[in-house]
CSV table of C-alpha atoms and ligand atoms in Angstrom, one decimal:
chain,number,residue,atom,x,y,z
D,167,MET,CA,63.5,3.3,-49.2
D,168,MET,CA,66.9,4.9,-49.9
D,169,LYS,CA,64.7,7.6,-52.0
D,170,LYS,CA,62.6,8.2,-48.8
D,171,ILE,CA,65.0,8.8,-46.3
D,172,ILE,CA,66.6,11.6,-48.8
D,173,GLN,CA,63.9,13.1,-49.2
D,174,GLN,CA,62.8,13.3,-44.8
D,175,LEU,CA,66.6,14.7,-44.2
D,176,THR,CA,66.2,16.9,-46.8
D,177,SER,CA,63.1,18.3,-45.7
D,178,SER,CA,63.7,18.3,-42.0
D,179,ASN,CA,65.1,21.5,-40.6
D,180,CYS,CA,66.4,20.1,-37.2
D,181,ILE,CA,67.8,16.5,-36.6
D,182,LEU,CA,69.0,14.3,-34.2
D,183,LEU,CA,71.9,12.2,-34.7
D,184,ALA,CA,72.4,9.8,-31.9
D,185,SER,CA,74.9,6.4,-32.1
D,186,HIS,CA,75.0,3.8,-28.9
D,187,THR,CA,76.4,4.3,-25.4
D,188,ASN,CA,80.0,2.9,-24.9
D,189,PRO,CA,81.1,4.5,-28.2
D,190,ASP,CA,83.4,2.5,-30.5
D,191,GLY,CA,84.8,4.4,-33.9
D,192,ASP,CA,82.2,2.8,-35.9
D,193,ALA,CA,79.2,4.4,-33.4
D,194,ILE,CA,81.5,7.5,-33.7
D,195,GLY,CA,83.1,7.3,-37.2
D,196,SER,CA,79.1,7.3,-39.0
D,197,LEU,CA,78.3,9.8,-36.2
D,198,LEU,CA,80.5,12.4,-37.8
D,199,ALA,CA,80.0,11.5,-41.1
D,200,THR,CA,76.9,11.6,-41.0
D,201,GLY,CA,75.9,15.1,-39.3
D,202,ILE,CA,79.2,16.6,-41.0
D,203,SER,CA,77.9,15.6,-44.3
D,204,LEU,CA,74.4,16.9,-43.1
D,205,GLU,CA,75.1,20.0,-42.2
D,206,LYS,CA,77.4,20.6,-45.4
D,207,LEU,CA,73.2,20.5,-47.2
D,208,GLY,CA,72.5,23.4,-45.2
D,209,CYS,CA,70.7,21.2,-41.9
D,210,GLN,CA,70.7,22.0,-38.4
D,211,VAL,CA,72.7,18.9,-36.4
D,212,VAL,CA,72.9,18.2,-32.9
D,213,LEU,CA,75.2,15.6,-32.8
D,214,TYR,CA,74.6,13.0,-29.4
D,215,ASN,CA,76.0,10.2,-27.8
D,216,GLU,CA,75.7,9.6,-23.9
D,217,SER,CA,79.1,8.2,-23.3
D,218,PRO,CA,82.6,10.2,-22.9
D,219,ILE,CA,83.9,9.7,-26.6
D,220,PRO,CA,87.4,7.6,-26.1
D,221,ALA,CA,90.7,9.7,-25.6
D,222,VAL,CA,91.6,6.9,-29.3
D,223,TYR,CA,88.9,8.6,-30.9
D,224,ARG,CA,89.6,12.3,-29.2
D,225,PHE,CA,91.5,13.5,-33.5
D,226,LEU,CA,88.9,12.9,-35.6
D,227,PRO,CA,87.7,16.4,-36.9
D,228,SER,CA,84.3,17.8,-35.7
D,229,VAL,CA,84.5,15.5,-32.2
D,230,GLU,CA,84.1,18.5,-30.3
D,231,ARG,CA,80.7,18.5,-31.9
D,232,ILE,CA,79.5,15.1,-29.8
D,233,GLN,CA,77.4,16.2,-26.9
D,234,LYS,CA,75.9,14.5,-24.2
D,235,GLU,CA,73.1,16.2,-23.4
D,236,VAL,CA,70.4,17.5,-25.5
D,237,LYS,CA,67.9,20.0,-24.4
D,238,ASP,CA,64.5,20.3,-26.1
D,239,LEU,CA,63.7,17.0,-28.3
D,240,LEU,CA,60.7,19.2,-29.6
D,241,ASN,CA,62.6,21.4,-31.9
D,242,PHE,CA,63.7,17.9,-33.9
D,243,ASP,CA,61.5,17.0,-37.3
D,244,SER,CA,64.3,14.1,-37.5
D,245,ALA,CA,66.5,11.2,-35.3
D,246,VAL,CA,68.2,9.3,-36.9
D,247,ILE,CA,70.1,6.5,-34.7
D,248,LEU,CA,73.3,4.8,-35.5
D,249,ASP,CA,75.2,1.4,-35.6
D,250,CYS,CA,71.8,0.7,-33.0
D,251,GLY,CA,70.5,-2.6,-33.1
D,252,ASN,CA,67.7,-1.4,-31.1
D,253,MET,CA,66.6,1.9,-29.5
D,254,ASP,CA,67.5,1.6,-26.5
D,255,ARG,CA,71.2,1.0,-27.4
D,256,VAL,CA,71.3,5.1,-27.6
D,257,GLY,CA,70.9,5.5,-23.8
D,258,SER,CA,68.2,7.2,-21.6
D,259,ILE,CA,67.2,9.1,-24.2
D,260,ALA,CA,65.4,7.1,-26.3
D,261,LYS,CA,61.8,6.3,-24.8
D,262,GLN,CA,61.7,10.0,-25.0
D,263,VAL,CA,63.3,10.3,-28.6
D,264,GLU,CA,60.8,7.7,-29.8
D,265,ALA,CA,58.1,9.3,-28.1
D,266,THR,CA,58.6,13.0,-29.0
D,267,ILE,CA,60.7,13.2,-32.4
D,268,PRO,CA,58.2,12.5,-35.5
D,269,VAL,CA,60.2,10.4,-37.3
D,270,VAL,CA,63.2,8.5,-36.5
D,271,ILE,CA,65.7,6.7,-38.9
D,272,ASN,CA,67.6,3.3,-38.1
D,273,ILE,CA,70.8,2.9,-39.9
D,274,ASP,CA,72.5,-0.5,-39.0
D,275,HIS,CA,74.2,-3.1,-39.4
D,276,HIS,CA,73.5,-5.6,-36.9
D,277,THR,CA,72.3,-9.0,-37.5
D,278,THR,CA,69.6,-8.4,-34.0
D,279,ASN,CA,68.1,-5.4,-35.2
D,280,THR,CA,64.9,-4.7,-34.1
D,281,GLN,CA,63.3,-2.5,-37.4
D,282,PHE,CA,62.6,-0.2,-34.6
D,283,GLY,CA,61.8,3.4,-36.4
D,284,GLN,CA,59.9,4.6,-39.4
D,285,TYR,CA,62.5,4.6,-42.1
D,286,ARG,CA,65.4,2.4,-42.1
D,287,LEU,CA,68.8,1.3,-43.9
D,288,VAL,CA,69.7,-1.9,-42.2
D,289,ASP,CA,71.9,-3.3,-43.6
D,290,VAL,CA,73.2,-6.8,-42.2
D,291,ASP,CA,75.8,-7.3,-45.0
D,292,ALA,CA,78.0,-4.1,-44.7
D,293,CYS,CA,80.9,-4.2,-42.5
D,294,ALA,CA,79.7,-1.0,-40.6
D,295,THR,CA,77.2,1.2,-39.9
D,296,SER,CA,80.3,3.5,-42.0
D,297,GLU,CA,79.8,1.8,-45.2
D,298,ILE,CA,75.8,2.2,-45.5
D,299,VAL,CA,76.8,5.9,-44.6
D,300,TYR,CA,78.8,6.7,-46.9
D,301,ARG,CA,75.9,4.8,-49.2
D,302,LEU,CA,73.6,7.4,-48.4
D,303,ILE,CA,76.4,10.4,-48.4
D,304,GLN,CA,76.9,8.9,-52.1
D,305,ALA,CA,72.8,8.8,-52.7
D,306,MET,CA,72.6,12.6,-51.8
D,307,GLY,CA,75.0,13.9,-54.0
D,308,ILE,CA,77.2,15.4,-50.8
D,309,GLU,CA,81.0,16.1,-51.8
D,310,MET,CA,82.8,14.1,-49.8
D,311,ASP,CA,85.7,15.9,-47.8
D,312,GLU,CA,88.9,15.2,-46.1
D,313,ALA,CA,86.9,15.1,-42.6
D,314,ILE,CA,84.4,12.9,-43.5
D,315,ALA,CA,86.3,10.4,-45.2
D,316,THR,CA,88.5,9.7,-42.1
D,317,ALA,CA,85.5,9.3,-40.3
D,318,ILE,CA,83.8,6.7,-42.3
D,319,TYR,CA,88.0,5.3,-42.7
D,320,THR,CA,88.1,4.7,-38.8
D,321,GLY,CA,84.5,3.3,-38.6
D,322,ILE,CA,85.3,0.6,-41.4
D,323,LEU,CA,88.7,0.2,-39.7
D,324,THR,CA,87.6,-0.4,-36.3
D,325,ASP,CA,84.6,-2.5,-37.1
D,326,THR,CA,86.4,-4.9,-39.5
D,327,GLY,CA,89.4,-5.0,-36.5
D,328,SER,CA,92.1,-3.6,-39.3
D,329,PHE,CA,90.6,-6.0,-42.2
D,330,ARG,CA,90.7,-9.3,-40.0
D,331,PHE,CA,87.6,-10.1,-39.0
D,332,SER,CA,84.9,-12.0,-41.0
D,333,ASN,CA,82.8,-9.1,-41.4
D,334,THR,CA,85.6,-7.3,-44.7
D,335,ASN,CA,84.2,-7.8,-47.2
D,336,GLN,CA,85.1,-5.8,-50.7
D,337,ALA,CA,83.1,-2.3,-50.1
D,338,ALA,CA,85.6,-2.2,-47.3
D,339,PHE,CA,88.9,-2.2,-49.2
D,340,ALA,CA,86.8,-0.4,-51.6
D,341,ILE,CA,85.4,2.6,-49.7
D,342,CYS,CA,89.1,3.0,-47.8
D,343,GLU,CA,90.9,2.9,-51.6
D,344,THR,CA,88.4,6.2,-51.3
D,345,MET,CA,88.7,7.6,-48.6
D,346,MET,CA,92.5,7.5,-49.1
D,347,THR,CA,92.2,9.5,-52.4
D,348,MET,CA,90.3,11.7,-50.1
D,349,GLY,CA,93.4,12.5,-48.4
D,350,VAL,CA,92.6,10.3,-45.5
D,351,ASN,CA,96.4,9.2,-44.2
D,352,PRO,CA,96.2,5.5,-42.7
D,353,SER,CA,98.7,5.6,-40.6
D,354,MET,CA,98.2,8.9,-39.1
D,355,VAL,CA,94.3,7.2,-38.3
D,356,ALA,CA,96.6,3.9,-37.3
D,357,SER,CA,98.8,5.9,-34.8
D,358,HIS,CA,96.0,7.5,-33.0
D,359,VAL,CA,93.6,4.6,-32.4
D,360,TYR,CA,96.1,1.6,-32.3
D,361,GLY,CA,99.1,3.4,-30.7
D,362,ALA,CA,98.7,6.0,-28.2
D,363,TYR,CA,98.0,3.6,-25.7
D,364,SER,CA,98.5,5.6,-21.5
D,365,LEU,CA,100.8,3.2,-19.9
D,366,GLY,CA,97.9,1.9,-17.7
D,367,ARG,CA,96.3,0.5,-20.4
D,368,ILE,CA,99.8,-1.2,-21.0
D,369,LYS,CA,99.8,-2.9,-18.0
D,370,LEU,CA,95.8,-3.4,-18.1
D,371,LEU,CA,96.1,-5.6,-20.9
D,372,ASN,CA,99.1,-7.5,-18.6
D,373,LEU,CA,96.5,-8.3,-15.9
D,374,ALA,CA,93.7,-9.2,-18.4
D,375,LEU,CA,95.7,-12.2,-20.1
D,376,ASP,CA,96.4,-13.2,-16.2
D,377,SER,CA,92.5,-13.4,-15.9
D,378,ILE,CA,91.9,-15.4,-18.7
D,379,GLU,CA,91.0,-19.5,-18.0
D,380,ILE,CA,89.8,-22.2,-20.8
D,381,SER,CA,86.8,-24.4,-20.0
D,382,ASN,CA,87.6,-28.2,-19.9
D,383,ASN,CA,86.6,-29.0,-23.2
D,384,GLY,CA,88.9,-25.8,-24.2
D,385,HIS,CA,86.3,-24.1,-26.5
D,386,LEU,CA,85.6,-21.5,-24.2
D,387,SER,CA,88.3,-18.6,-22.6
D,388,ILE,CA,86.4,-15.9,-19.8
D,389,MET,CA,88.4,-12.8,-19.1
D,390,THR,CA,87.5,-10.7,-16.3
D,391,VAL,CA,88.5,-6.9,-16.4
D,392,THR,CA,86.4,-5.8,-12.7
D,393,ARG,CA,86.9,-2.3,-11.7
D,394,GLU,CA,89.4,-3.1,-9.4
D,395,MET,CA,91.9,-4.1,-12.3
D,396,LEU,CA,91.0,-0.4,-13.3
D,397,ALA,CA,91.4,1.3,-10.5
D,398,LYS,CA,94.9,-0.6,-10.2
D,399,THR,CA,96.2,0.5,-13.6
D,400,ASP,CA,94.4,4.3,-13.8
D,401,THR,CA,92.7,3.4,-16.3
D,402,LEU,CA,88.9,4.1,-17.7
D,403,ALA,CA,86.6,1.6,-19.4
D,404,GLU,CA,87.3,2.7,-22.7
D,405,ASP,CA,90.6,1.1,-21.8
D,406,ALA,CA,89.5,-2.4,-22.3
D,407,ASP,CA,88.2,-2.2,-25.7
D,408,GLY,CA,89.9,-4.8,-28.1
D,409,LEU,CA,91.1,-6.9,-24.9
D,410,ILE,CA,88.8,-9.7,-25.8
D,411,ASN,CA,91.0,-10.4,-29.1
D,412,TYR,CA,93.6,-11.8,-27.4
D,413,ALA,CA,91.1,-14.1,-25.7
D,414,ARG,CA,89.8,-15.5,-29.2
D,415,ARG,CA,93.2,-16.6,-30.7
D,416,ILE,CA,94.0,-19.2,-28.6
D,417,ARG,CA,93.8,-22.3,-30.2
D,418,ASP,CA,90.9,-24.8,-30.4
D,419,VAL,CA,88.9,-22.0,-28.5
D,420,LYS,CA,85.2,-21.0,-30.2
D,421,VAL,CA,83.8,-18.1,-27.9
D,422,ALA,CA,86.0,-15.8,-26.0
D,423,ALA,CA,84.2,-13.9,-23.4
D,424,LEU,CA,85.1,-10.9,-21.5
D,425,ILE,CA,83.6,-10.4,-18.4
D,426,HIS,CA,83.4,-6.2,-17.9
D,427,GLU,CA,82.3,-5.3,-14.8
D,428,LEU,CA,80.2,-1.7,-15.2
D,429,GLU,CA,80.3,1.2,-12.9
D,430,ASN,CA,77.1,2.1,-12.1
D,431,GLY,CA,76.7,-1.6,-9.9
D,432,ASN,CA,77.9,-1.5,-6.0
D,433,GLY,CA,80.6,-1.8,-6.2
D,434,GLY,CA,82.5,-4.3,-4.4
D,435,SER,CA,80.6,-4.1,-1.4
D,436,GLY,CA,76.9,-6.3,-2.7
D,437,LYS,CA,76.7,-10.0,-4.0
D,438,SER,CA,75.1,-8.4,-7.2
D,439,ARG,CA,77.1,-6.1,-9.4
D,440,ARG,CA,76.5,-4.8,-12.9
D,441,PHE,CA,78.9,-6.8,-15.8
D,442,HIS,CA,79.3,-5.8,-19.3
D,443,VAL,CA,79.7,-9.6,-20.9
D,444,SER,CA,81.7,-9.7,-24.3
D,445,LEU,CA,81.1,-12.0,-26.8
D,446,ARG,CA,83.6,-13.0,-29.8
D,447,SER,CA,83.7,-16.2,-31.4
D,448,ASP,CA,85.7,-17.9,-34.1
D,449,GLY,CA,82.7,-18.0,-36.9
D,450,SER,CA,81.6,-21.7,-36.0
D,451,VAL,CA,79.3,-20.4,-33.1
D,452,ASP,CA,76.7,-17.4,-33.3
D,453,VAL,CA,76.6,-15.2,-30.5
D,454,SER,CA,74.4,-12.7,-31.6
D,455,ARG,CA,71.9,-15.8,-30.9
D,456,ILE,CA,73.3,-16.5,-26.9
D,457,ALA,CA,74.0,-12.7,-26.6
D,458,MET,CA,70.2,-12.1,-27.6
D,459,ASN,CA,68.5,-14.8,-25.0
D,460,PHE,CA,69.8,-12.6,-22.4
D,461,GLY,CA,68.5,-9.9,-23.8
D,462,GLY,CA,71.6,-8.0,-25.7
D,463,GLY,CA,71.9,-8.8,-29.4
D,464,GLY,CA,75.3,-7.8,-32.1
D,465,HIS,CA,76.2,-10.0,-35.0
D,466,ALA,CA,76.9,-13.7,-35.5
D,467,GLY,CA,81.0,-13.4,-34.4
D,468,ALA,CA,80.4,-10.4,-32.0
D,469,ALA,CA,77.8,-9.6,-29.7
D,470,GLY,CA,77.5,-8.7,-26.1
D,471,PHE,CA,74.8,-8.0,-23.1
D,472,SER,CA,74.8,-6.8,-20.1
D,473,MET,CA,73.1,-7.9,-16.1
D,474,GLU,CA,73.3,-7.8,-12.9
D,475,SER,CA,74.8,-10.4,-10.5
D,476,SER,CA,77.9,-11.6,-9.1
D,477,LEU,CA,80.5,-12.9,-11.0
D,478,THR,CA,80.3,-15.9,-10.1
D,479,LYS,CA,77.4,-16.7,-11.2
D,480,ILE,CA,77.8,-15.1,-14.8
D,481,LYS,CA,81.1,-17.2,-15.1
D,482,GLN,CA,79.0,-20.3,-14.4
D,483,MET,CA,76.5,-20.0,-16.3
D,484,ILE,CA,78.8,-19.0,-19.3
D,485,TYR,CA,80.5,-22.4,-18.6
D,486,ASP,CA,77.5,-24.1,-18.5
D,487,MET,CA,76.8,-22.9,-22.0
D,488,SER,CA,79.7,-23.9,-23.5
D,489,ASP,CA,78.2,-28.2,-22.6
D,490,SER,CA,76.7,-26.8,-26.0
D,491,PHE,CA,79.5,-25.6,-28.6
D,492,GLY,CA,79.4,-28.5,-30.1
D,493,GLU,CA,76.0,-29.0,-30.8
D,494,GLN,CA,72.7,-26.3,-31.4
D,495,CYS,CA,75.0,-23.2,-31.6
D,496,HIS,CA,76.7,-24.1,-34.8
D,497,LEU,CA,76.0,-22.2,-37.5
D,498,SER,CA,75.3,-23.8,-40.7
O,1965,AMP,P1,80.4,-5.9,-27.6
O,1965,AMP,O1,79.9,-6.6,-26.5
O,1965,AMP,O2,80.6,-4.3,-26.7
O,1965,AMP,O3,82.0,-6.2,-27.8
O,1965,AMP,O4,80.0,-5.5,-28.2
O,1965,AMP,C1,79.7,-6.7,-29.8
O,1965,AMP,C2,78.5,-6.1,-30.6
O,1965,AMP,O5,77.6,-6.4,-29.6
O,1965,AMP,C3,78.4,-5.0,-31.0
O,1965,AMP,O6,78.5,-4.4,-32.8
O,1965,AMP,C4,77.0,-4.3,-30.4
O,1965,AMP,O7,77.1,-3.1,-31.3
O,1965,AMP,C5,76.6,-5.0,-30.0
O,1965,AMP,N1,75.9,-5.2,-28.6
O,1965,AMP,C6,76.8,-5.4,-27.6
O,1965,AMP,N2,75.7,-4.8,-26.5
O,1965,AMP,C7,74.8,-5.2,-26.6
O,1965,AMP,C8,73.4,-5.1,-26.4
O,1965,AMP,N3,73.2,-5.4,-25.1
O,1965,AMP,N4,72.3,-5.0,-27.6
O,1965,AMP,C9,72.8,-5.1,-28.0
O,1965,AMP,N5,73.7,-5.3,-29.2
O,1965,AMP,C10,74.6,-5.7,-28.2
O,1966,MN,MN1,79.0,0.0,-32.8
O,1967,MN,MN1,79.1,-0.8,-36.8
């Protein structure tokens, strides 16, 4: 498959690269690394992400190349879709991309990957999509530079939770070490990604911690971030990134859920609002299966889904689920 993908990419004049909405460090890192690399080969590339780039990632070299709109999809010979378990993760242009661009290449590491696209580089054992992209760049013989290395390093650093999550593998360390030899400065990257929060973000942390509830059996924690909390602290949805890890760190908690109210709901007026639910597990429960039941997906240890409902109903639904954490959700 790698050979065919390289053939397809090198014979394409114009390539669209896209990653998932509300991008994380891996979605942005893998997008930039692939884009810069293919451009070095002389390909014409367009880097696309539907959502704004979170402030903490705006230091990445060439990040300004990522655009929120693409004009004419007919111009592209190939589309490279990165860090997306399914095509819809790309956002509103997903259907058009599939209908218009002749070849879609799926590069991803989610266990729930739907195997979309004509060509696929899907490896669920990869710590990040950026790891797979590193392998692709190596296989294509493209020369690494500091910009590409910084993008790959950031993707791996953030998707492994700074080498703490269960997806942390040998490749994570090996590649990041190589990226350092290419000029990556870990403390510089960390100072942007983890050390440049607004005061509002810290205040949001306070509200989010205060919202944590625990199920009777102690196996489930629920954290809530509402639009009201964002407004009160003058923060954006991106500022809720990583908060769920606090809910997961509690002793005896097997699954942590963050119920995050989205802005495209109908605000506080109606009963039904739109929420994204992030799930994290301690390794004993496969949360990707739970997320898939609700139309989402992800990894065994980190997954998510979105739904329209009321906060009370979603909480009840998640609490009901926690009764079974000792039984059918267990990983073998
Ligand atoms: P999050 O819920 O945004 O914290 O994401 C946790 C993991 O699940 C990430 O790897 C996401 O890419 C994945 N994920 C989140 N939402 C979805 C969804 N609706 N469909 C598929 N994968 C998702
Ligand atoms: Mn991602
Ligand atoms: Mn990823």
